């Protein structure tokens, strides 16, 4: 008889380790949308941020703790009193909360980063965990750079953390350096040599610098870890973190080998992955395992022939198991609200009535311009319906004159939510450049364009083009995205979204300053 599978907890750190990687920063409403999607996906823990990093981070973690129900909400803290108190405070409103304390332990970090001896690390770890435990029942401890720490010293640190009250001990491969056999050995060593280790949950946290984050996480669970830390689409520092969708589908697809179960509703994987990509603007590689565009595509004749005989010849997972319900059903201007809603649901999106109505209006407008609407079009409508930074500027009209000779000219009419209305024209090297310059003149915000890309979201001559723009302004990167059948219009709207994000950030900073000034000392 096969034993009942053991449960592995899925600890999602998309909003913390993922969000701190370049190009992945999110606003508070965006973090809330991702956190709600993670709760729906069925993750056990959401690491919502690093409250001591900034006031914005503290506020985002507090908002997730207040508003997202189901998973444990966790805040990260360095091993010092200030950080730990802020983390505990930020997660206080959650139904279930955790404080995650970390302290580097490897010789390299002790010498170059902390300038601390081993004794000092042991003392700080014990004090930090005890302090966190006094404020929160559920405390996780991570010896940062564990995989490069002297193994006997690592065992000592883990032991003092457990003695001080840690309920989960996480072993990070912070720099993505370890390899599967070595890492499994490390877990076995700790389980054999650390007093009290059977009373805590062992966790694994891997980075992908050598492309082994998923393999190293899987080997750790074989060696006894019962929590995996991971991120949607594997976003994270440098090459990223262990990818949630890959590690979960490996456990599910190879259940007979692992005999381990997670709480993840795998049909939510694809929509959650798309949502994150649309919010962060971080594209998913076509050949990305599980959620990439080609993950279930069969091109070669031999493979297609096999697939026609039986899908199991070349398919180890069914696309519908990860929520990829693609169909060749095409919608058009005669499709009704019912058909639209069915397609939206089949693609994995749950919209409330107001969002569905808004998306349906956009669908109708698009169907007037475009004969056939494919799944990519529907996804773009749904994601942009709630995704873009709404205002303060709105595009009332755009006119361009462009040809092969001479500069192009663009005229934009913008309206601001404070009632201002403005019209500006500019010349540029092509219609897109001219439109960007006209918007800069109208809004009074000048940016440095860093990246501009356009790709098609569906098929056919009248396919929609999605424009993505990254700019630098006051040493920060801002991004915008928009979709239209007219690529000059999508580029212009994407640029306007960038300007809106900058204005929103400026308004947020102003209101924070005002709040601080109004707070009694
Ligand atoms: O990679 C790492 O070591 C971390 C810790 C804070 C867990 O992210
Ligand atoms: Zn990490």
Short mmCIF file of C-alpha atoms and ligand atoms in Angstrom, two decimals:
data_model
loop_
_atom_site.label_atom_id
_atom_site.label_comp_id
_atom_site.label_asym_id
_atom_site.label_seq_id
_atom_site.Cartn_x
_atom_site.Cartn_y
_atom_site.Cartn_z
CA UNK A 1 0.00 0.00 0.00
CA UNK A 2 1.32 3.48 -0.89
CA UNK A 3 1.59 5.81 2.11
CA UNK A 4 -0.59 8.95 2.16
CA UNK A 5 1.41 11.79 0.57
CA UNK A 6 3.04 14.22 2.97
CA UNK A 7 2.13 17.91 2.59
CA UNK A 8 4.70 20.41 1.35
CA UNK A 9 3.91 24.02 2.14
CA UNK A 10 4.29 26.54 -0.66
CA UNK A 11 5.77 29.80 0.59
CA UNK A 12 5.45 32.45 -2.10
CA UNK A 13 7.97 35.31 -2.05
CA UNK A 14 6.97 36.99 -5.35
CA UNK A 15 6.09 40.17 -3.44
CA UNK A 16 9.39 40.23 -1.54
CA UNK A 17 12.34 38.45 -3.20
CA UNK A 18 10.60 38.71 -6.58
CA UNK A 19 9.62 42.33 -6.26
CA UNK A 20 13.10 43.46 -5.23
CA UNK A 21 14.60 42.37 -8.56
CA UNK A 22 15.20 45.01 -11.26
CA UNK A 23 12.16 45.89 -13.36
CA UNK A 24 9.69 44.05 -11.08
CA UNK A 25 8.68 46.74 -8.63
CA UNK A 26 4.95 47.03 -8.02
CA UNK A 27 2.64 49.67 -6.61
CA UNK A 28 0.52 48.89 -3.57
CA UNK A 29 -2.70 48.20 -5.57
CA UNK A 30 -0.68 45.94 -7.86
CA UNK A 31 0.74 44.03 -4.87
CA UNK A 32 -2.77 43.58 -3.55
CA UNK A 33 -3.95 42.17 -6.86
CA UNK A 34 -1.06 39.72 -6.92
CA UNK A 35 -1.63 38.77 -3.27
CA UNK A 36 -5.31 38.05 -3.96
CA UNK A 37 -4.35 35.92 -6.96
CA UNK A 38 -1.85 34.01 -4.77
CA UNK A 39 -4.54 33.34 -2.19
CA UNK A 40 -6.79 32.00 -4.94
CA UNK A 41 -3.94 29.89 -6.23
CA UNK A 42 -3.76 28.24 -2.80
CA UNK A 43 -0.28 29.19 -1.55
CA UNK A 44 0.23 28.52 2.17
CA UNK A 45 2.33 31.60 2.94
CA UNK A 46 2.60 34.99 1.22
CA UNK A 47 5.80 36.85 2.03
CA UNK A 48 4.32 40.26 1.39
CA UNK A 49 7.48 42.38 1.70
CA UNK A 50 10.26 43.74 3.85
CA UNK A 51 8.54 46.30 6.11
CA UNK A 52 11.77 47.98 7.29
CA UNK A 53 12.90 48.64 3.71
CA UNK A 54 10.65 51.70 3.28
CA UNK A 55 7.41 53.27 4.38
CA UNK A 56 5.88 52.08 1.11
CA UNK A 57 6.89 48.48 1.85
CA UNK A 58 5.50 48.69 5.38
CA UNK A 59 2.19 50.03 4.06
CA UNK A 60 1.97 47.33 1.37
CA UNK A 61 2.60 44.51 3.85
CA UNK A 62 -0.01 46.00 6.21
CA UNK A 63 -2.53 46.28 3.36
CA UNK A 64 -2.01 42.65 2.35
CA UNK A 65 -2.29 41.56 6.01
CA UNK A 66 -5.58 43.46 6.35
CA UNK A 67 -7.17 42.60 3.05
CA UNK A 68 -5.99 39.16 1.91
CA UNK A 69 -7.52 36.12 3.57
CA UNK A 70 -6.48 32.49 3.64
CA UNK A 71 -2.69 32.23 3.54
CA UNK A 72 -0.31 33.11 6.38
CA UNK A 73 0.98 36.64 5.75
CA UNK A 74 4.69 37.03 6.42
CA UNK A 75 7.01 40.03 6.77
CA UNK A 76 10.80 39.83 6.44
CA UNK A 77 13.17 41.34 9.01
CA UNK A 78 16.91 41.60 9.48
CA UNK A 79 18.06 40.28 12.82
CA UNK A 80 17.66 43.55 14.74
CA UNK A 81 15.03 44.88 17.09
CA UNK A 82 13.81 47.70 14.83
CA UNK A 83 13.24 45.48 11.80
CA UNK A 84 11.58 42.74 13.83
CA UNK A 85 9.18 45.13 15.53
CA UNK A 86 8.22 46.72 12.21
CA UNK A 87 7.65 43.32 10.59
CA UNK A 88 5.47 42.16 13.50
CA UNK A 89 3.50 45.40 13.36
CA UNK A 90 3.00 45.21 9.60
CA UNK A 91 1.52 41.68 9.71
CA UNK A 92 -0.46 42.25 12.93
CA UNK A 93 -3.84 42.55 11.18
CA UNK A 94 -3.54 39.21 9.37
CA UNK A 95 -5.69 36.27 10.47
CA UNK A 96 -2.50 34.18 10.47
CA UNK A 97 0.87 35.91 10.55
CA UNK A 98 4.56 35.14 10.47
CA UNK A 99 7.78 37.08 11.08
CA UNK A 100 10.76 35.91 9.02
CA UNK A 101 14.13 36.81 10.53
CA UNK A 102 17.34 36.39 8.55
CA UNK A 103 21.03 36.72 9.36
CA UNK A 104 24.00 35.89 7.13
CA UNK A 105 26.17 33.05 8.40
CA UNK A 106 28.82 32.24 5.76
CA UNK A 107 32.46 33.19 6.30
CA UNK A 108 32.33 35.49 3.26
CA UNK A 109 29.34 37.41 4.61
CA UNK A 110 30.67 37.45 8.16
CA UNK A 111 33.96 38.93 7.02
CA UNK A 112 32.95 41.34 4.27
CA UNK A 113 29.36 42.28 5.01
CA UNK A 114 28.85 42.01 8.76
CA UNK A 115 32.37 42.11 10.16
CA UNK A 116 31.26 39.72 12.89
CA UNK A 117 32.71 36.65 14.52
CA UNK A 118 30.85 33.35 14.81
CA UNK A 119 30.00 33.96 18.51
CA UNK A 120 28.35 37.22 17.67
CA UNK A 121 26.24 35.59 14.95
CA UNK A 122 25.07 32.91 17.41
CA UNK A 123 24.12 35.52 19.99
CA UNK A 124 22.31 37.74 17.48
CA UNK A 125 20.39 34.80 15.99
CA UNK A 126 19.19 33.69 19.43
CA UNK A 127 18.24 37.24 20.47
CA UNK A 128 16.50 38.04 17.19
CA UNK A 129 14.42 34.88 17.12
CA UNK A 130 13.45 35.25 20.79
CA UNK A 131 12.42 38.86 20.19
CA UNK A 132 10.32 37.87 17.17
CA UNK A 133 8.76 35.01 19.11
CA UNK A 134 7.70 37.42 21.86
CA UNK A 135 5.73 39.33 19.21
CA UNK A 136 4.48 36.52 16.98
CA UNK A 137 3.71 32.81 17.48
CA UNK A 138 4.99 31.84 14.06
CA UNK A 139 8.68 32.69 13.47
CA UNK A 140 10.85 31.63 10.57
CA UNK A 141 14.63 31.89 10.73
CA UNK A 142 16.96 31.93 7.69
CA UNK A 143 20.76 31.68 7.90
CA UNK A 144 21.50 33.69 4.76
CA UNK A 145 24.07 32.11 2.41
CA UNK A 146 23.58 28.81 4.28
CA UNK A 147 24.84 26.71 1.38
CA UNK A 148 28.28 28.42 1.61
CA UNK A 149 28.43 28.32 5.42
CA UNK A 150 30.78 25.90 7.24
CA UNK A 151 28.46 22.97 7.89
CA UNK A 152 29.23 22.54 11.62
CA UNK A 153 28.72 26.25 12.23
CA UNK A 154 25.47 26.21 10.24
CA UNK A 155 24.23 23.36 12.47
CA UNK A 156 25.07 25.45 15.58
CA UNK A 157 23.20 28.50 14.26
CA UNK A 158 20.15 26.43 13.37
CA UNK A 159 20.21 24.83 16.81
CA UNK A 160 20.28 28.15 18.68
CA UNK A 161 17.48 29.50 16.46
CA UNK A 162 15.33 26.47 17.30
CA UNK A 163 16.13 26.76 20.99
CA UNK A 164 15.13 30.45 20.86
CA UNK A 165 11.70 29.57 19.44
CA UNK A 166 11.89 29.39 15.64
CA UNK A 167 9.00 27.35 14.26
CA UNK A 168 10.36 27.12 10.70
CA UNK A 169 14.02 26.95 9.71
CA UNK A 170 14.72 27.92 6.13
CA UNK A 171 17.96 26.94 4.37
CA UNK A 172 18.72 29.42 1.58
CA UNK A 173 21.03 28.85 -1.36
CA UNK A 174 21.28 32.63 -1.53
CA UNK A 175 23.66 32.83 -4.48
CA UNK A 176 22.45 29.80 -6.44
CA UNK A 177 25.74 27.98 -5.87
CA UNK A 178 24.85 24.52 -4.64
CA UNK A 179 24.12 21.38 -6.68
CA UNK A 180 21.43 18.78 -5.96
CA UNK A 181 23.53 15.99 -4.37
CA UNK A 182 25.47 18.40 -2.18
CA UNK A 183 22.30 20.20 -1.06
CA UNK A 184 20.47 16.97 -0.18
CA UNK A 185 23.51 15.99 1.88
CA UNK A 186 23.33 19.31 3.75
CA UNK A 187 19.69 18.69 4.71
CA UNK A 188 20.47 15.14 5.83
CA UNK A 189 23.38 16.43 7.92
CA UNK A 190 21.22 19.03 9.65
CA UNK A 191 18.46 16.53 10.35
CA UNK A 192 20.97 14.18 11.90
CA UNK A 193 23.02 16.67 13.88
CA UNK A 194 20.77 19.49 15.08
CA UNK A 195 18.94 19.06 18.39
CA UNK A 196 15.23 19.86 18.15
CA UNK A 197 15.13 19.86 14.36
CA UNK A 198 12.25 17.37 14.26
CA UNK A 199 10.08 19.88 16.11
CA UNK A 200 10.32 22.55 13.39
CA UNK A 201 9.38 22.73 9.74
CA UNK A 202 12.40 22.65 7.46
CA UNK A 203 12.22 24.94 4.46
CA UNK A 204 14.25 25.50 1.29
CA UNK A 205 14.93 28.75 -0.59
CA UNK A 206 16.90 28.54 -3.85
CA UNK A 207 18.19 31.02 -6.40
CA UNK A 208 18.69 30.14 -10.04
CA UNK A 209 22.18 31.48 -10.84
CA UNK A 210 23.26 28.13 -12.28
CA UNK A 211 19.77 27.14 -13.44
CA UNK A 212 19.29 24.65 -10.61
CA UNK A 213 16.83 26.38 -8.26
CA UNK A 214 13.97 23.96 -8.99
CA UNK A 215 16.21 20.86 -8.95
CA UNK A 216 17.83 21.96 -5.68
CA UNK A 217 14.43 22.63 -4.09
CA UNK A 218 13.16 19.20 -5.15
CA UNK A 219 16.22 17.44 -3.80
CA UNK A 220 15.72 19.27 -0.49
CA UNK A 221 12.16 17.98 -0.13
CA UNK A 222 13.37 14.46 -0.86
CA UNK A 223 15.85 15.01 1.98
CA UNK A 224 13.17 16.19 4.39
CA UNK A 225 12.26 19.84 3.73
CA UNK A 226 8.50 20.45 3.98
CA UNK A 227 8.29 24.04 2.76
CA UNK A 228 9.45 25.40 -0.59
CA UNK A 229 10.05 29.12 -1.07
CA UNK A 230 9.41 30.20 -4.63
CA UNK A 231 8.04 32.92 -6.90
CA UNK A 232 5.60 33.13 -9.80
CA UNK A 233 7.48 32.92 -13.11
CA UNK A 234 10.67 32.45 -11.05
CA UNK A 235 11.19 36.22 -10.77
CA UNK A 236 13.77 37.31 -8.21
CA UNK A 237 17.26 38.61 -7.53
CA UNK A 238 19.68 38.15 -10.47
CA UNK A 239 18.67 34.95 -12.33
CA UNK A 240 15.61 34.62 -10.12
CA UNK A 241 14.18 32.26 -7.53
CA UNK A 242 12.78 28.75 -7.72
CA UNK A 243 9.78 28.96 -10.04
CA UNK A 244 6.51 28.13 -8.26
CA UNK A 245 4.76 26.71 -11.31
CA UNK A 246 7.70 24.45 -12.20
CA UNK A 247 8.28 23.03 -8.73
CA UNK A 248 4.55 22.48 -8.12
CA UNK A 249 4.02 20.75 -11.47
CA UNK A 250 7.11 18.59 -10.91
CA UNK A 251 5.64 17.37 -7.60
CA UNK A 252 2.25 16.78 -9.23
CA UNK A 253 3.44 15.19 -12.47
CA UNK A 254 5.92 12.93 -10.67
CA UNK A 255 3.67 12.24 -7.67
CA UNK A 256 4.51 8.54 -7.79
CA UNK A 257 8.18 9.45 -7.27
CA UNK A 258 7.84 12.18 -4.64
CA UNK A 259 4.65 11.09 -2.86
CA UNK A 260 4.21 14.72 -1.76
CA UNK A 261 1.21 16.97 -2.14
CA UNK A 262 0.70 20.75 -2.20
CA UNK A 263 -2.42 22.83 -1.71
CA UNK A 264 -2.02 24.57 -5.08
CA UNK A 265 -4.97 24.73 -7.46
CA UNK A 266 -2.82 24.12 -10.52
CA UNK A 267 -5.50 25.42 -12.88
CA UNK A 268 -4.76 28.89 -11.49
CA UNK A 269 -1.07 28.69 -12.51
CA UNK A 270 -1.38 30.07 -16.01
CA UNK A 271 -3.71 33.00 -15.18
CA UNK A 272 -1.57 33.94 -12.18
CA UNK A 273 1.57 33.82 -14.29
CA UNK A 274 -0.02 36.03 -16.97
CA UNK A 275 -1.30 38.47 -14.36
CA UNK A 276 2.15 38.90 -12.86
CA UNK A 277 3.76 39.33 -16.24
CA UNK A 278 1.24 41.97 -17.25
CA UNK A 279 1.64 43.86 -13.95
CA UNK A 280 5.44 43.83 -13.88
CA UNK A 281 5.96 44.05 -17.63
CA UNK A 282 8.40 41.15 -17.25
CA UNK A 283 7.79 38.92 -20.28
CA UNK A 284 7.60 35.12 -20.00
CA UNK A 285 10.07 33.33 -22.28
CA UNK A 286 8.23 31.40 -25.01
CA UNK A 287 9.99 28.20 -24.00
CA UNK A 288 9.51 28.69 -20.24
CA UNK A 289 8.50 25.39 -18.64
CA UNK A 290 4.80 25.06 -17.72
CA UNK A 291 3.59 28.59 -18.59
CA UNK A 292 5.57 29.60 -21.70
CA UNK A 293 3.74 30.04 -24.99
CA UNK A 294 5.48 26.99 -26.46
CA UNK A 295 5.16 24.78 -23.39
CA UNK A 296 2.35 22.79 -25.01
CA UNK A 297 3.03 23.52 -28.70
CA UNK A 298 4.09 20.68 -31.00
CA UNK A 299 5.79 21.79 -34.19
CA UNK A 300 7.69 18.86 -35.69
CA UNK A 301 5.83 16.45 -37.95
CA UNK A 302 6.85 13.39 -35.93
CA UNK A 303 5.59 14.97 -32.70
CA UNK A 304 2.34 16.13 -34.29
CA UNK A 305 1.78 12.65 -35.68
CA UNK A 306 2.34 11.11 -32.23
CA UNK A 307 0.05 13.67 -30.57
CA UNK A 308 -2.73 12.87 -33.02
CA UNK A 309 -2.49 9.18 -32.07
CA UNK A 310 -2.35 9.88 -28.34
CA UNK A 311 -1.42 13.00 -26.35
CA UNK A 312 0.68 10.97 -23.89
CA UNK A 313 3.28 10.32 -26.62
CA UNK A 314 4.76 13.79 -26.21
CA UNK A 315 2.81 15.44 -23.38
CA UNK A 316 3.54 14.74 -19.70
CA UNK A 317 1.02 17.32 -18.41
CA UNK A 318 -2.32 18.40 -19.84
CA UNK A 319 -2.53 22.12 -20.69
CA UNK A 320 -5.85 22.32 -18.85
CA UNK A 321 -4.13 21.12 -15.63
CA UNK A 322 -2.17 24.38 -15.53
CA UNK A 323 -5.18 26.47 -16.55
CA UNK A 324 -4.29 26.81 -20.21
CA UNK A 325 -7.67 26.35 -21.87
CA UNK A 326 -6.73 27.61 -25.28
CA UNK A 327 -9.24 27.06 -28.02
CA UNK A 328 -9.54 27.86 -31.67
CA UNK A 329 -12.89 29.40 -30.97
CA UNK A 330 -12.84 32.88 -32.40
CA UNK A 331 -15.11 35.64 -31.15
CA UNK A 332 -16.30 38.55 -33.27
CA UNK A 333 -18.66 41.49 -33.24
CA UNK A 334 -21.72 39.23 -33.23
CA UNK A 335 -20.59 37.39 -30.12
CA UNK A 336 -22.72 38.20 -27.12
CA UNK A 337 -21.97 38.90 -23.51
CA UNK A 338 -22.53 35.25 -22.62
CA UNK A 339 -19.95 33.92 -25.07
CA UNK A 340 -17.50 36.60 -23.94
CA UNK A 341 -17.98 35.73 -20.26
CA UNK A 342 -17.56 32.00 -20.98
CA UNK A 343 -14.29 32.65 -22.80
CA UNK A 344 -13.02 34.95 -20.02
CA UNK A 345 -13.77 32.23 -17.45
CA UNK A 346 -12.23 29.49 -19.58
CA UNK A 347 -9.04 31.58 -19.72
CA UNK A 348 -9.00 31.54 -15.92
CA UNK A 349 -10.13 35.07 -15.09
CA UNK A 350 -12.75 35.77 -12.44
CA UNK A 351 -14.24 39.22 -13.02
CA UNK A 352 -16.92 40.87 -10.96
CA UNK A 353 -19.93 42.33 -12.80
CA UNK A 354 -18.46 45.85 -13.06
CA UNK A 355 -15.11 44.64 -14.49
CA UNK A 356 -16.88 42.21 -16.81
CA UNK A 357 -19.07 45.02 -18.16
CA UNK A 358 -16.05 47.26 -18.66
CA UNK A 359 -14.14 44.50 -20.41
CA UNK A 360 -17.17 43.67 -22.58
CA UNK A 361 -17.45 47.30 -23.71
CA UNK A 362 -13.77 47.19 -24.75
CA UNK A 363 -14.36 43.89 -26.47
CA UNK A 364 -17.20 45.40 -28.51
CA UNK A 365 -15.12 48.43 -29.45
CA UNK A 366 -12.27 46.17 -30.55
CA UNK A 367 -14.61 43.87 -32.47
CA UNK A 368 -15.65 46.88 -34.54
CA UNK A 369 -12.04 47.36 -35.64
CA UNK A 370 -10.95 43.75 -35.89
CA UNK A 371 -12.77 40.86 -37.59
CA UNK A 372 -11.74 38.01 -35.31
CA UNK A 373 -10.76 38.12 -31.67
CA UNK A 374 -8.43 35.40 -30.37
CA UNK A 375 -7.56 34.31 -26.84
CA UNK A 376 -4.59 36.70 -26.80
CA UNK A 377 -6.96 39.61 -27.54
CA UNK A 378 -9.34 38.60 -24.75
CA UNK A 379 -6.46 38.25 -22.26
CA UNK A 380 -5.12 41.66 -23.24
CA UNK A 381 -8.54 43.26 -22.74
CA UNK A 382 -9.06 41.66 -19.33
CA UNK A 383 -5.57 42.37 -18.04
CA UNK A 384 -5.51 45.96 -19.26
CA UNK A 385 -9.08 46.62 -18.05
CA UNK A 386 -7.82 46.59 -14.47
CA UNK A 387 -4.07 46.66 -14.98
CA UNK A 388 -3.09 50.09 -16.23
CA UNK A 389 -2.35 53.04 -14.01
CA UNK A 390 -5.65 54.91 -14.28
CA UNK A 391 -5.06 58.64 -14.75
CA UNK A 392 -4.55 61.41 -13.87
CA UNK A 393 -3.93 62.03 -17.60
CA UNK A 394 -6.33 60.70 -20.23
CA UNK A 395 -5.77 60.71 -23.97
CA UNK A 396 -8.63 62.52 -25.71
CA UNK A 397 -7.20 62.38 -29.22
CA UNK A 398 -4.07 61.60 -31.18
CA UNK A 399 -3.30 62.69 -34.75
CA UNK A 400 -0.08 61.89 -36.60
CA UNK A 401 1.38 62.78 -39.98
CA UNK A 402 4.27 60.63 -41.09
CA UNK A 403 5.92 59.53 -44.29
CA UNK A 404 9.28 58.40 -45.57
CA UNK A 405 10.46 61.99 -46.18
CA UNK A 406 11.04 64.51 -43.42
CA UNK A 407 10.17 64.42 -39.74
CA UNK A 408 6.83 63.13 -38.48
CA UNK A 409 4.40 65.29 -36.55
CA UNK A 410 2.02 64.33 -33.76
CA UNK A 411 -0.71 66.26 -31.96
CA UNK A 412 -2.10 65.01 -28.67
CA UNK A 413 -5.05 66.28 -26.68
CA UNK A 414 -4.89 65.34 -23.01
CA UNK A 415 -7.24 65.82 -20.10
CA UNK A 416 -6.12 65.83 -16.47
CA UNK A 417 -8.36 64.63 -13.64
CA UNK A 418 -7.95 68.08 -11.99
CA UNK A 419 -9.92 69.53 -14.94
CA UNK A 420 -7.00 70.81 -17.04
CA UNK A 421 -7.18 70.16 -20.75
CA UNK A 422 -4.23 70.66 -23.05
CA UNK A 423 -3.19 70.19 -26.67
CA UNK A 424 0.40 69.95 -27.91
CA UNK A 425 2.15 69.16 -31.16
CA UNK A 426 5.71 68.00 -31.70
CA UNK A 427 7.97 66.75 -34.46
CA UNK A 428 10.05 63.63 -34.17
CA UNK A 429 11.97 60.89 -35.84
CA UNK A 430 8.86 58.91 -36.78
CA UNK A 431 5.29 59.11 -35.44
CA UNK A 432 6.02 57.35 -32.13
CA UNK A 433 8.89 59.67 -31.25
CA UNK A 434 6.74 62.69 -32.19
CA UNK A 435 3.84 61.45 -30.02
CA UNK A 436 6.16 60.89 -27.03
CA UNK A 437 7.56 64.40 -27.38
CA UNK A 438 4.06 65.88 -27.61
CA UNK A 439 3.06 64.08 -24.39
CA UNK A 440 6.22 65.29 -22.63
CA UNK A 441 5.41 68.85 -23.69
CA UNK A 442 1.78 68.49 -22.56
CA UNK A 443 2.52 66.92 -19.18
CA UNK A 444 5.73 68.84 -18.42
CA UNK A 445 7.52 65.57 -17.52
CA UNK A 446 10.69 64.69 -19.44
CA UNK A 447 11.98 61.15 -19.23
CA UNK A 448 14.87 59.10 -20.60
CA UNK A 449 13.52 56.30 -22.76
CA UNK A 450 15.39 53.07 -21.97
CA UNK A 451 13.42 50.40 -23.81
CA UNK A 452 10.54 50.30 -26.25
CA UNK A 453 9.13 47.08 -27.67
CA UNK A 454 6.05 46.07 -29.61
CA UNK A 455 4.77 42.55 -30.10
CA UNK A 456 1.61 41.04 -31.45
CA UNK A 457 -0.81 39.51 -28.92
CA UNK A 458 -2.77 37.43 -31.44
CA UNK A 459 -2.87 36.31 -35.04
CA UNK A 460 -3.76 37.80 -38.41
CA UNK A 461 -3.14 40.99 -40.34
CA UNK A 462 -5.30 42.99 -37.97
CA UNK A 463 -3.60 41.56 -34.86
CA UNK A 464 -3.26 43.88 -31.88
CA UNK A 465 0.18 45.18 -30.99
CA UNK A 466 1.19 45.39 -27.34
CA UNK A 467 3.65 48.21 -26.68
CA UNK A 468 5.88 48.11 -23.61
CA UNK A 469 7.93 51.06 -22.52
CA UNK A 470 10.58 51.49 -19.83
CA UNK A 471 11.90 54.92 -18.92
CA UNK A 472 14.16 56.42 -16.30
CA UNK A 473 13.05 59.42 -14.30
CA UNK A 474 14.80 60.73 -11.18
CA UNK A 475 16.93 57.57 -11.00
CA UNK A 476 13.91 55.27 -10.94
CA UNK A 477 12.58 53.01 -13.65
CA UNK A 478 8.94 53.33 -14.68
CA UNK A 479 7.08 51.21 -17.18
CA UNK A 480 3.90 51.31 -19.17
CA UNK A 481 2.06 48.97 -21.51
CA UNK A 482 -0.92 49.21 -23.80
CA UNK A 483 -2.60 47.23 -26.55
CA UNK A 484 -4.27 48.40 -29.75
CA UNK A 485 -4.68 47.39 -33.37
CA UNK A 486 -2.88 50.68 -34.11
CA UNK A 487 0.69 50.41 -32.83
CA UNK A 488 1.27 54.17 -32.76
CA UNK A 489 -1.76 54.46 -30.50
CA UNK A 490 -0.64 51.58 -28.24
CA UNK A 491 2.84 53.14 -27.96
CA UNK A 492 1.30 56.55 -27.14
CA UNK A 493 -1.00 55.08 -24.48
CA UNK A 494 1.87 53.06 -22.99
CA UNK A 495 3.93 56.27 -22.78
CA UNK A 496 1.03 58.07 -21.13
CA UNK A 497 0.80 55.26 -18.56
CA UNK A 498 4.46 55.90 -17.72
CA UNK A 499 3.73 59.60 -17.19
CA UNK A 500 0.72 58.67 -15.02
CA UNK A 501 2.84 56.34 -12.87
CA UNK A 502 5.38 59.14 -12.37
CA UNK A 503 2.66 61.61 -11.36
CA UNK A 504 1.10 59.04 -9.02
CA UNK A 505 4.49 58.38 -7.40
CA UNK A 506 5.06 62.14 -6.97
CA UNK A 507 1.59 62.58 -5.44
CA UNK A 508 2.23 59.60 -3.10
CA UNK A 509 5.55 61.07 -1.96
CA UNK A 510 3.91 64.48 -1.35
CA UNK A 511 1.10 63.01 0.74
CA UNK A 512 3.60 60.96 2.79
CA UNK A 513 5.62 64.11 3.50
CA UNK A 514 2.44 65.92 4.54
CA UNK A 515 1.45 63.02 6.83
CA UNK A 516 4.90 63.00 8.45
CA UNK A 517 4.80 66.80 8.90
CA UNK A 518 1.35 66.52 10.55
CA UNK A 519 2.39 63.74 12.95
CA UNK A 520 3.08 65.07 16.49
CA UNK A 521 6.65 64.39 17.65
O1 LIG B 1 18.20 34.44 -0.72
C1 LIG B 1 18.13 34.61 0.51
O2 LIG B 1 19.00 34.22 1.29
C2 LIG B 1 16.96 35.32 1.03
C3 LIG B 1 16.76 35.29 2.51
C4 LIG B 1 16.29 36.59 3.04
C5 LIG B 1 15.87 34.15 2.86
O3 LIG B 1 16.17 35.82 0.28
ZN1 LIG B 2 16.40 34.95 -1.76
#
